[in-house]
Short mmCIF file of C-alpha atoms in Angstrom, two decimals:
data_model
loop_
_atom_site.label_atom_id
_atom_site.label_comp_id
_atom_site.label_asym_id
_atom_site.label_seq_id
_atom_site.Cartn_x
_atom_site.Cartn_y
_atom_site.Cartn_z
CA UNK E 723 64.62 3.61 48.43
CA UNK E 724 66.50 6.85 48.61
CA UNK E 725 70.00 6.67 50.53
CA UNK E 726 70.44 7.65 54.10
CA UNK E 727 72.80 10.99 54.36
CA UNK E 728 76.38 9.74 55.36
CA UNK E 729 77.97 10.88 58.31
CA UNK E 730 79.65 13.84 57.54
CA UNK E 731 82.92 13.44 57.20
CA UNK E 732 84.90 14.98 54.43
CA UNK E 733 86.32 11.74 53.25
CA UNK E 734 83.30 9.98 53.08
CA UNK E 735 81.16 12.80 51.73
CA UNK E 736 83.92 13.36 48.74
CA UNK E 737 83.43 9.55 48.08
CA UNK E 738 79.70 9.73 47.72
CA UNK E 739 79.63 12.70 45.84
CA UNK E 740 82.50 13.96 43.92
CA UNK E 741 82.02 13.72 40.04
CA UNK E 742 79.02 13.21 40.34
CA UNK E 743 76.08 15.64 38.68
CA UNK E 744 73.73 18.59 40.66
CA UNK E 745 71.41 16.99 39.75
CA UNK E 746 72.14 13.49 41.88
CA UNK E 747 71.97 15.40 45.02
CA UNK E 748 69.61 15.42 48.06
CA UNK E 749 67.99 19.08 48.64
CA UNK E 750 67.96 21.54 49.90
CA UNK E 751 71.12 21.95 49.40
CA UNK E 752 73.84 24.74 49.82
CA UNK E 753 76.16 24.93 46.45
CA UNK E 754 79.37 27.15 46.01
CA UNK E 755 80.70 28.18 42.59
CA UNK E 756 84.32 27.91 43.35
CA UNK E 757 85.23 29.61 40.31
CA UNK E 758 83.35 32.74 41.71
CA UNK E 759 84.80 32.53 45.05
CA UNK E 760 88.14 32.76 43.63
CA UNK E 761 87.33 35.83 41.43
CA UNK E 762 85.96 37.69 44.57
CA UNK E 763 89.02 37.08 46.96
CA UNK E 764 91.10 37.86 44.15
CA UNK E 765 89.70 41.27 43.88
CA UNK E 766 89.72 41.88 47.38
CA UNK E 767 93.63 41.07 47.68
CA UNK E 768 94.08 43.28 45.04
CA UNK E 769 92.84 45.70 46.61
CA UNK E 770 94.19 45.20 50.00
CA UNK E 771 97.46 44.61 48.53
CA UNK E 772 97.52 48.03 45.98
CA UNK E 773 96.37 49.72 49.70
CA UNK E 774 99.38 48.35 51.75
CA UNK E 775 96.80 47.24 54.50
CA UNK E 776 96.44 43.61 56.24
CA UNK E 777 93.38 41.92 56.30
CA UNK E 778 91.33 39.55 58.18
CA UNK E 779 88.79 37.72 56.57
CA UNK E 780 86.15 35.99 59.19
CA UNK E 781 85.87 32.68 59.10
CA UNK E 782 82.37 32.36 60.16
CA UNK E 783 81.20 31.75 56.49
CA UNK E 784 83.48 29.59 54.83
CA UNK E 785 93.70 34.28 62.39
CA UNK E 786 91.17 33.10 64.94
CA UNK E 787 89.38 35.92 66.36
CA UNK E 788 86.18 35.37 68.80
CA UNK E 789 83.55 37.41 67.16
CA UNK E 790 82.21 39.15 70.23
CA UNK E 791 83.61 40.19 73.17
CA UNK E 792 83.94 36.74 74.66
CA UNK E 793 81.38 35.18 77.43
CA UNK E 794 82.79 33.98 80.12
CA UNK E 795 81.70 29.99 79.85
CA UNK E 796 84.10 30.15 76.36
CA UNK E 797 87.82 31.03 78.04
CA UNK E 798 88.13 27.67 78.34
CA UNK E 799 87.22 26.29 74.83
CA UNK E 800 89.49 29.16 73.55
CA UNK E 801 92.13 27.93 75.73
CA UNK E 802 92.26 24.54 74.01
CA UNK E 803 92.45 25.66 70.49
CA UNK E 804 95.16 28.45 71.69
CA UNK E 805 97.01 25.30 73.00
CA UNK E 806 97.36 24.00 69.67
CA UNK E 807 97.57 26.96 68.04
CA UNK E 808 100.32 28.44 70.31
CA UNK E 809 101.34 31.85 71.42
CA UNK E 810 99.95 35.05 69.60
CA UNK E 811 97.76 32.51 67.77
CA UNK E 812 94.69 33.20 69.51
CA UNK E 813 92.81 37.04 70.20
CA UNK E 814 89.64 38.38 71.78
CA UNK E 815 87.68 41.04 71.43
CA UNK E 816 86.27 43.32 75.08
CA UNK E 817 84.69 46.11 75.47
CA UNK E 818 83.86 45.64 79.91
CA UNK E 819 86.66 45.39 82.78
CA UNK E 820 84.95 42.30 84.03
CA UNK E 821 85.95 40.60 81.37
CA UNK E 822 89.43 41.68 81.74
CA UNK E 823 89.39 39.70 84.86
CA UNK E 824 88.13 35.95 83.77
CA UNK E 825 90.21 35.95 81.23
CA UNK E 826 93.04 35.34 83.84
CA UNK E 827 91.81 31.38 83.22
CA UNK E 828 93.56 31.65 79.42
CA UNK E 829 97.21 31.60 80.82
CA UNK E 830 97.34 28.58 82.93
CA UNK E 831 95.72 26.51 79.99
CA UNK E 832 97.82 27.83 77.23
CA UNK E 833 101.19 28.73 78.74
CA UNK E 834 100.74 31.98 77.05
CA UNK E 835 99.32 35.65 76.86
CA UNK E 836 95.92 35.74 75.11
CA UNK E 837 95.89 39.05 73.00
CA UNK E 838 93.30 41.57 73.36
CA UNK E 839 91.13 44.35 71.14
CA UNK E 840 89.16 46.58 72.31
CA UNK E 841 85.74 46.50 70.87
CA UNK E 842 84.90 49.67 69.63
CA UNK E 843 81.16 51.15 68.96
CA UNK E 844 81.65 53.17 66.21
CA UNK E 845 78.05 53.82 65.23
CA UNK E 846 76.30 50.20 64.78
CA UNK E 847 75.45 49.68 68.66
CA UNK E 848 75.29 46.09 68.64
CA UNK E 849 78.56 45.71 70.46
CA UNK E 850 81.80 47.94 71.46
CA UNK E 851 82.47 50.48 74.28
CA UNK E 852 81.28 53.95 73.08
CA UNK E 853 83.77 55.86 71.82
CA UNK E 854 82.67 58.83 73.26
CA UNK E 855 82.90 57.76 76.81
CA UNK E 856 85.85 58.59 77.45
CA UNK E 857 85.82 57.67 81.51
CA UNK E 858 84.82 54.35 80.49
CA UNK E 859 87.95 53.61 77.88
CA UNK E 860 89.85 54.68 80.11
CA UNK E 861 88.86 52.39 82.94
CA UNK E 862 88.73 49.68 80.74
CA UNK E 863 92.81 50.54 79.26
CA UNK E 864 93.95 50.64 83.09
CA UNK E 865 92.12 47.59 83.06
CA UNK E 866 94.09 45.72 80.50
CA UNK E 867 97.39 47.64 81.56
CA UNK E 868 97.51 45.62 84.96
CA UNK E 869 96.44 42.55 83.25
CA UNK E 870 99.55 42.91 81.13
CA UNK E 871 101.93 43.75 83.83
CA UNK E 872 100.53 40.41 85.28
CA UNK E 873 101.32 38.36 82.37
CA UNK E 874 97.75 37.59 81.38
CA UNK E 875 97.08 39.77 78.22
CA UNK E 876 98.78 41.47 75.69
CA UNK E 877 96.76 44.40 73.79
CA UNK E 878 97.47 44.36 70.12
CA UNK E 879 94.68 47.03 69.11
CA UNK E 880 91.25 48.46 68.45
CA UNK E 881 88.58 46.93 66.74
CA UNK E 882 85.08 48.44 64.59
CA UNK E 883 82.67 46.70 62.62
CA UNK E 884 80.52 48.64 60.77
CA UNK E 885 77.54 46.48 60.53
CA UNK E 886 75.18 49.57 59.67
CA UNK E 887 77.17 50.01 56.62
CA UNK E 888 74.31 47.52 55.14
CA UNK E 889 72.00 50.19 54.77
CA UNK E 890 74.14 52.17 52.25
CA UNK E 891 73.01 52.32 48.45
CA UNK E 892 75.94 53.45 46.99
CA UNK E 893 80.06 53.06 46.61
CA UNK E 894 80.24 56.75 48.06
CA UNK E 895 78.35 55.93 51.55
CA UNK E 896 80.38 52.87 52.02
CA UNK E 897 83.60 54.51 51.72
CA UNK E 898 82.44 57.71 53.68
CA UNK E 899 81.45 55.33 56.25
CA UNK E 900 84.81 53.54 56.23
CA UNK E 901 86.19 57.12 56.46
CA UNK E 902 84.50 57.90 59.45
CA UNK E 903 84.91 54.44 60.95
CA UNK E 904 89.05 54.43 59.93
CA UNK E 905 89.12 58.23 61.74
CA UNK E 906 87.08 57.39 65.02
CA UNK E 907 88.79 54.16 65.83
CA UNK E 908 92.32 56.57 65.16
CA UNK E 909 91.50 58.94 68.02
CA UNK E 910 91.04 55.87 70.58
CA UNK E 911 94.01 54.09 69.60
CA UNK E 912 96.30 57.63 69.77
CA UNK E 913 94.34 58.53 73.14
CA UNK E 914 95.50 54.76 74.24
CA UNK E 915 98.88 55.74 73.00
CA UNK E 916 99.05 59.08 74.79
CA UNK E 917 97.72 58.00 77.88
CA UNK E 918 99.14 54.41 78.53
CA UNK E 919 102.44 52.96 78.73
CA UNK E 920 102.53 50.74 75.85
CA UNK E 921 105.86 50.98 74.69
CA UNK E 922 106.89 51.20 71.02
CA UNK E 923 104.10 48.53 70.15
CA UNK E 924 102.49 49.59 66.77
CA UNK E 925 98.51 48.62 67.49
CA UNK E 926 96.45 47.61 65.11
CA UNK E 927 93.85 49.69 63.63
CA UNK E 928 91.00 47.18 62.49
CA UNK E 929 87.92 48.27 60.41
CA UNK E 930 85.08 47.34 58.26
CA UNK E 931 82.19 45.10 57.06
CA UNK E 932 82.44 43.45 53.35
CA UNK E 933 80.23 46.46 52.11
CA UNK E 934 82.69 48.72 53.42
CA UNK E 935 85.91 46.40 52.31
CA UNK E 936 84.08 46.13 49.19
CA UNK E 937 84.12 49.79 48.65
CA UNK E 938 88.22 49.97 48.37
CA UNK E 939 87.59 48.13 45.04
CA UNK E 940 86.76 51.23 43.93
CA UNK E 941 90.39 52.95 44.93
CA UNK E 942 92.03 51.07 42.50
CA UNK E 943 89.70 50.40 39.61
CA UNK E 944 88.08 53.46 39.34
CA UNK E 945 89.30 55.94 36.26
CA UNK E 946 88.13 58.83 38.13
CA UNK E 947 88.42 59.22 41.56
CA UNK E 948 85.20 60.88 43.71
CA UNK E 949 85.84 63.23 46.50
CA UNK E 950 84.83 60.53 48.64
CA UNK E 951 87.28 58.04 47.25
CA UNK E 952 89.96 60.55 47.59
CA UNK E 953 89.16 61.41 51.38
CA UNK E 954 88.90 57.70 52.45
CA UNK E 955 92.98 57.43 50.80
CA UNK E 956 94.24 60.01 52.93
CA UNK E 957 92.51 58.72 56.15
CA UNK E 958 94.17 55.37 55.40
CA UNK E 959 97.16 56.85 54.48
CA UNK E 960 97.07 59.21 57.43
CA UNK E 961 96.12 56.12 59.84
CA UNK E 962 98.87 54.02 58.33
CA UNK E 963 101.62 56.33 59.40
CA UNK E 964 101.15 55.34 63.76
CA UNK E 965 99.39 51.96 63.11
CA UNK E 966 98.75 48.85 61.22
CA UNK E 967 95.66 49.66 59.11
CA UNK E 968 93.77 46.17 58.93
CA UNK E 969 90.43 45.88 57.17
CA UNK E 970 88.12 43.20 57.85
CA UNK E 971 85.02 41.07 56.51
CA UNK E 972 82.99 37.73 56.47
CA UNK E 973 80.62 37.20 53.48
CA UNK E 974 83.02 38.78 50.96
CA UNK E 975 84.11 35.21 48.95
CA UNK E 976 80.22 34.57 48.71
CA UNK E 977 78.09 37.43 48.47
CA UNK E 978 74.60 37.86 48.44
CA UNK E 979 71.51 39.56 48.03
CA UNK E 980 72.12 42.11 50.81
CA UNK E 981 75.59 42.68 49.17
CA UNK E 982 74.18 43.75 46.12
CA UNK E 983 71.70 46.26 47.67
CA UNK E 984 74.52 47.88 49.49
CA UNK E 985 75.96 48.42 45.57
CA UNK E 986 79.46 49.08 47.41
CA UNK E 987 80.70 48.60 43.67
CA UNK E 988 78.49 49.73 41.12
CA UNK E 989 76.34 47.13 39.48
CA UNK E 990 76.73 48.95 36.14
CA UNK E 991 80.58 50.61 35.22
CA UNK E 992 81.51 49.96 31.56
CA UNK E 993 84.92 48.20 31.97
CA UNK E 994 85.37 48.23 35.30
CA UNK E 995 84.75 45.44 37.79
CA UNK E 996 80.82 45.60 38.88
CA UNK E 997 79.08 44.56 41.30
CA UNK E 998 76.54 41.95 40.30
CA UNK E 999 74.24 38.37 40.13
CA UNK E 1000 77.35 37.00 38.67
CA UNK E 1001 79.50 37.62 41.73
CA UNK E 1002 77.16 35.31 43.86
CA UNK E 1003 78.79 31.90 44.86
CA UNK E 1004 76.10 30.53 47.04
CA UNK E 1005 72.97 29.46 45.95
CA UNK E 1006 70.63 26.98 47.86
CA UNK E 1007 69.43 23.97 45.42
CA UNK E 1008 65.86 23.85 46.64
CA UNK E 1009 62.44 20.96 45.07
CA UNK E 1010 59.35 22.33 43.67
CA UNK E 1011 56.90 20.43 45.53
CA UNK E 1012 53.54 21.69 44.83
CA UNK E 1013 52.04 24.15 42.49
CA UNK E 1014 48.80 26.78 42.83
CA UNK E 1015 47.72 27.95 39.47
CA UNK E 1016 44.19 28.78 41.17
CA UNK E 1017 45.47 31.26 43.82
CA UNK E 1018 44.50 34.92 43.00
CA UNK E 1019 48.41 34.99 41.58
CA UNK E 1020 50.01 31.78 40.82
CA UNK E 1021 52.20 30.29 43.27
CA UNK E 1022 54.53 27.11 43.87
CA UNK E 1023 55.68 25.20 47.02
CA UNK E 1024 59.65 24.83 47.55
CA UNK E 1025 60.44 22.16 50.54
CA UNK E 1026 62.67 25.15 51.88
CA UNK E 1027 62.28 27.03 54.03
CA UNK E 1028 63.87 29.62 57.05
CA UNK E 1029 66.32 26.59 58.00
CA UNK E 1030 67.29 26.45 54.59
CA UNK E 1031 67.69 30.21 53.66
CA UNK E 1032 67.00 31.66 56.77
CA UNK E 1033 64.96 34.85 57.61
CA UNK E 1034 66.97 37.60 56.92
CA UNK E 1035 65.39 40.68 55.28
CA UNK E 1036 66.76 42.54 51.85
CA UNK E 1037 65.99 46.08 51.58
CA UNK E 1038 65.97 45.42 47.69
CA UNK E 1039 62.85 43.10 47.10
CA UNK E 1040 60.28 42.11 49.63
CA UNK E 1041 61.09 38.31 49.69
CA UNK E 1042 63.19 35.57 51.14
CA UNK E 1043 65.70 34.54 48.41
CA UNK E 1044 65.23 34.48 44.44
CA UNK E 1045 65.30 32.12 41.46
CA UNK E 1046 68.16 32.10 39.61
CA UNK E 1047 67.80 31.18 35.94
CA UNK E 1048 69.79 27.79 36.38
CA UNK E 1049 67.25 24.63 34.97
CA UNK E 1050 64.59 27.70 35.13
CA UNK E 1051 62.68 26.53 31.44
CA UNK E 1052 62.60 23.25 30.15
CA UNK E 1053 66.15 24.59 27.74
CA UNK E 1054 68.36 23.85 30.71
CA UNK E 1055 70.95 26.40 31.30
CA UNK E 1056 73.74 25.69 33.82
CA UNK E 1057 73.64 29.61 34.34
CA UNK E 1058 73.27 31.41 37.85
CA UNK E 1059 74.00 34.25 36.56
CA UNK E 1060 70.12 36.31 36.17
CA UNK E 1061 67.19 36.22 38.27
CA UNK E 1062 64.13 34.93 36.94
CA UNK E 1063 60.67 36.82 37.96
CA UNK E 1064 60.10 34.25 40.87
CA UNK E 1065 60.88 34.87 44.45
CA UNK E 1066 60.53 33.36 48.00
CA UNK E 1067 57.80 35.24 48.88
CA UNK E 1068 56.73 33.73 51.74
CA UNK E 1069 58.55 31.59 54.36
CA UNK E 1070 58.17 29.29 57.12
CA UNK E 1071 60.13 26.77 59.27
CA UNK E 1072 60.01 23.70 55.88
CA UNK E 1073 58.15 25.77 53.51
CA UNK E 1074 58.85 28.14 50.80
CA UNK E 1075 56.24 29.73 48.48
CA UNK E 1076 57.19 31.11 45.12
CA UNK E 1077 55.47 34.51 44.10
CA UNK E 1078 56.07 36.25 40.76
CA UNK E 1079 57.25 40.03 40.58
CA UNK E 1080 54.63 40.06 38.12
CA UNK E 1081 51.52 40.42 40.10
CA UNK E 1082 48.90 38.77 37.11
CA UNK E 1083 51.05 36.43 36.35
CA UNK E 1084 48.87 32.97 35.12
CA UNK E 1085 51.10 30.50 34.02
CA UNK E 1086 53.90 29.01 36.32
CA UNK E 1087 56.38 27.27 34.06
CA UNK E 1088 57.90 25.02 36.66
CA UNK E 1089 56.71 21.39 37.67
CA UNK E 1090 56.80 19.38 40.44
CA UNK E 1091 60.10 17.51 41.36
CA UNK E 1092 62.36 20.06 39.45
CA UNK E 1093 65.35 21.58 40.67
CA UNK E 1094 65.82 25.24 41.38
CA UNK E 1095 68.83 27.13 42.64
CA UNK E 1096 67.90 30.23 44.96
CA UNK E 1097 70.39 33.13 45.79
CA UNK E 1098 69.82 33.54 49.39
CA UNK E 1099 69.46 37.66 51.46
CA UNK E 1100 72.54 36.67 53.36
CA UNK E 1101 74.58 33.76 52.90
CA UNK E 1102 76.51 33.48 56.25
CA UNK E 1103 72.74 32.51 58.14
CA UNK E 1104 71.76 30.31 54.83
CA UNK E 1105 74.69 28.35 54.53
CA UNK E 1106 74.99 27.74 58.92
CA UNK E 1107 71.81 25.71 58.32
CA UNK E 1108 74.32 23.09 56.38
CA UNK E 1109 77.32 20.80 58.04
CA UNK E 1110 78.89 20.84 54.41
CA UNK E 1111 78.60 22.48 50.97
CA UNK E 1112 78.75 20.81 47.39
CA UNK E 1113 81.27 22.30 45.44
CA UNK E 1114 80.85 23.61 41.72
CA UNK E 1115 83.49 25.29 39.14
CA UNK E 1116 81.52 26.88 36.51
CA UNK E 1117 85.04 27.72 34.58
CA UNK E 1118 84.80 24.39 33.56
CA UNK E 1119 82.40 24.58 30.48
CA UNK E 1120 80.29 21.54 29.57
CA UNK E 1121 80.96 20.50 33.54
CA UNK E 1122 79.39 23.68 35.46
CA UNK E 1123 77.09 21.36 37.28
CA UNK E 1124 79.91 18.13 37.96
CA UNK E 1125 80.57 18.13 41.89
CA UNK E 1126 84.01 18.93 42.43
CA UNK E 1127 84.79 18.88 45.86
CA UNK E 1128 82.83 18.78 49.59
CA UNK E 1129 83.95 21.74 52.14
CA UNK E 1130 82.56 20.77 55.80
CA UNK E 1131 81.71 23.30 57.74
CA UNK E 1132 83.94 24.06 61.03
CA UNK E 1133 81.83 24.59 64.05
#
């Protein structure tokens, strides 16, 4: 009789399961390469750092900032962990007046200011007060200017994410978008400037999405610098001489399918850092449970599905995750590092169904009961359907697969 799952705890999960073999595991499962996650933070620092920019990387995957401008029923919940945290621990993102005004409930919680950005909309239109509207930035800065003469607030800056930036296909649209992005967030932070008593406070300047962090990779590495390269140096250099010039991004340690269609690096760049399957450090460990050699194209059943990898799109491939080549053939490898021909080709709440790019293809060389491990189209929705991830360090050769550590996920 198979074992119940503990309660998740760290402690007791890392007794159950550290040292112990993939292949021991119950699935679906979500499974980070530690090894890769290092490499990929590593480069991003490096970049950061050569850039003389901060950074913020999101916790939502893996500096507490609420990651929209913040609904009213949460001032209070914020309140508590800006009690613990303490003063200037703690910021929030708005983009109305009205929310100006209930976040008067932060002080008498905390003891403290809670500090403010101002959500900008600088082309994605999912959140963010247009920059464009002028009248209504300005409302919203007189706003926040009585709320700090009050003692509630403190503004520390203006804030973009450039979600759309996921459509790009190339390093050069990333960084021209982070150009653009960098430039119109300037204006309303010098217009706030201009306009508002602020003092000598230096405001932060905050930008990006991971393709667009991504793309600064290419600042540093590259031989040869593009136009485009060049352009998005001296808007950051330009920026960096009134403000503090902070990127930001969430999926960046991980990666993912939609990552590589954005190619923010270049898959292919003879010895320079590239963006490819081997920078992936998520992969969902998913059963084949069924198999269809009869169907017009052979198929197999995975017992995953959209809870497991979710139901996110990639603009790359018309399916929900793919194959990796790890325990792929019946010659084991402990690689993730090349996709196989199978993908999740169709999805539903439990239920995955493996289709082959090849459209004839006859033979499914899988069986029933083996393990697969499937790069999911975005890893921040896959791994959320998972209160803790199995931990794997394929640096260590002959051990890739040996379960080195158990991260719970905050919530």
């Amino acid at each position: 009789m198979a074992e119940p799952y503990p309660l998740a705890s760290k402690e007791a999960l890392r007794s159950k399961y550290v040292g112990k073999s993939l292949s021991d595991i119950p699935m679906p499962a979500a499974i980070i390469d530690v090894s890769v996650v290092s490499k990929n933070c590593n480069r991003m620092l490096e970049a950061i750092h050569s850039l003389g920019v901060e950074f913020r990387p999101h916790v939502k995957t893996h500096k507490i900032l609420y990651g929209l401008p913040l609904p009213p029923s949460q001032v209070l919940r914020l309140a508590a962990i800006g009690t613990k945290l303490g003063p200037s621990s703690t910021s929030v993102m708005i983009d109305h007046p009205c929310q100006v005004d209930y976040l008067k409930a932060y002080r008498p919680v905390t003891g403290h200011a809670v500090q403010l950005f101002v959500k900008l909309d600088t082309g994605y239109h999912r959140a963010g007060i247009d920059i464009d509207g002028r009248d209504a930035i300005e409302s919203l800065l007189q706003t926040i200017r009585q709320s700090e003469d009050a003692g509630y607030s403190m503004l520390q800056g203006v804030y973009s994410h450039a979600g759309h930036s996921y459509s790009g296909s190339s390093p050069e649209e990333a960084m021209l978008l982070l150009q653009s992005e960098i430039e119109r967030s300037l204006a309303v932070a010098d217009f706030t400037a201009d306009t508002f008593n602020f003092g000598q406070r230096r405001f932060v300047i905050s930008v990006g999405a991971t393709p667009t962090a991504t793309s600064i990779q290419n600042l540093i590495f590259a031989e040869e610098h593009s136009l485009e390269s060049l352009n998005l140096k001296n808007s950051i250099a330009h920026a960096k001489q009134s403000y503090t010039v902070e990127l930001h991004a969430g999926v960046y340690p991980l990666l993912d399918l939609q990552q590589l269609a954005t190619a923010a690096r270049p898959m292919y760049s003879p010895g320079k850092p590239t963006l490819s399957y081997q920078d992936l450090a998520l992969t969902i460990m998913v059963e084949v449970a069924s198999l269809y050699k009869d169907r017009k194209a052979a198929e197999a059943l995975i017992a995953a599905g959209c809870l497991a990898l979710g139901r996110e799109p990639c603009k790359s491939y018309p399916g929900w995750g793919v194959v990796t080549n790890w325990n792929y053939t019946t010659g084991r490898s402990v690689r993730t590092d090349a996709p196989t021909q199978w993908i999740v080709g169709r999805i539903s709440q439990e239920h995955g169904v493996l289709t082959s790019n090849d459209p004839g293809a006859e033979e499914i060389p899988l069986v029933i009961g083996q393990r697969l491990r499937v790069w999911p189209n975005h890893a921040c929705v896959a791994g959320a359907g998972f209160g803790w991830y199995f931990v794997v360090d394929s640096s260590k050769k002959g051990y890739e697969d040996q379960i080195v550590d158990i991260w719970v996920r905050w919530r």
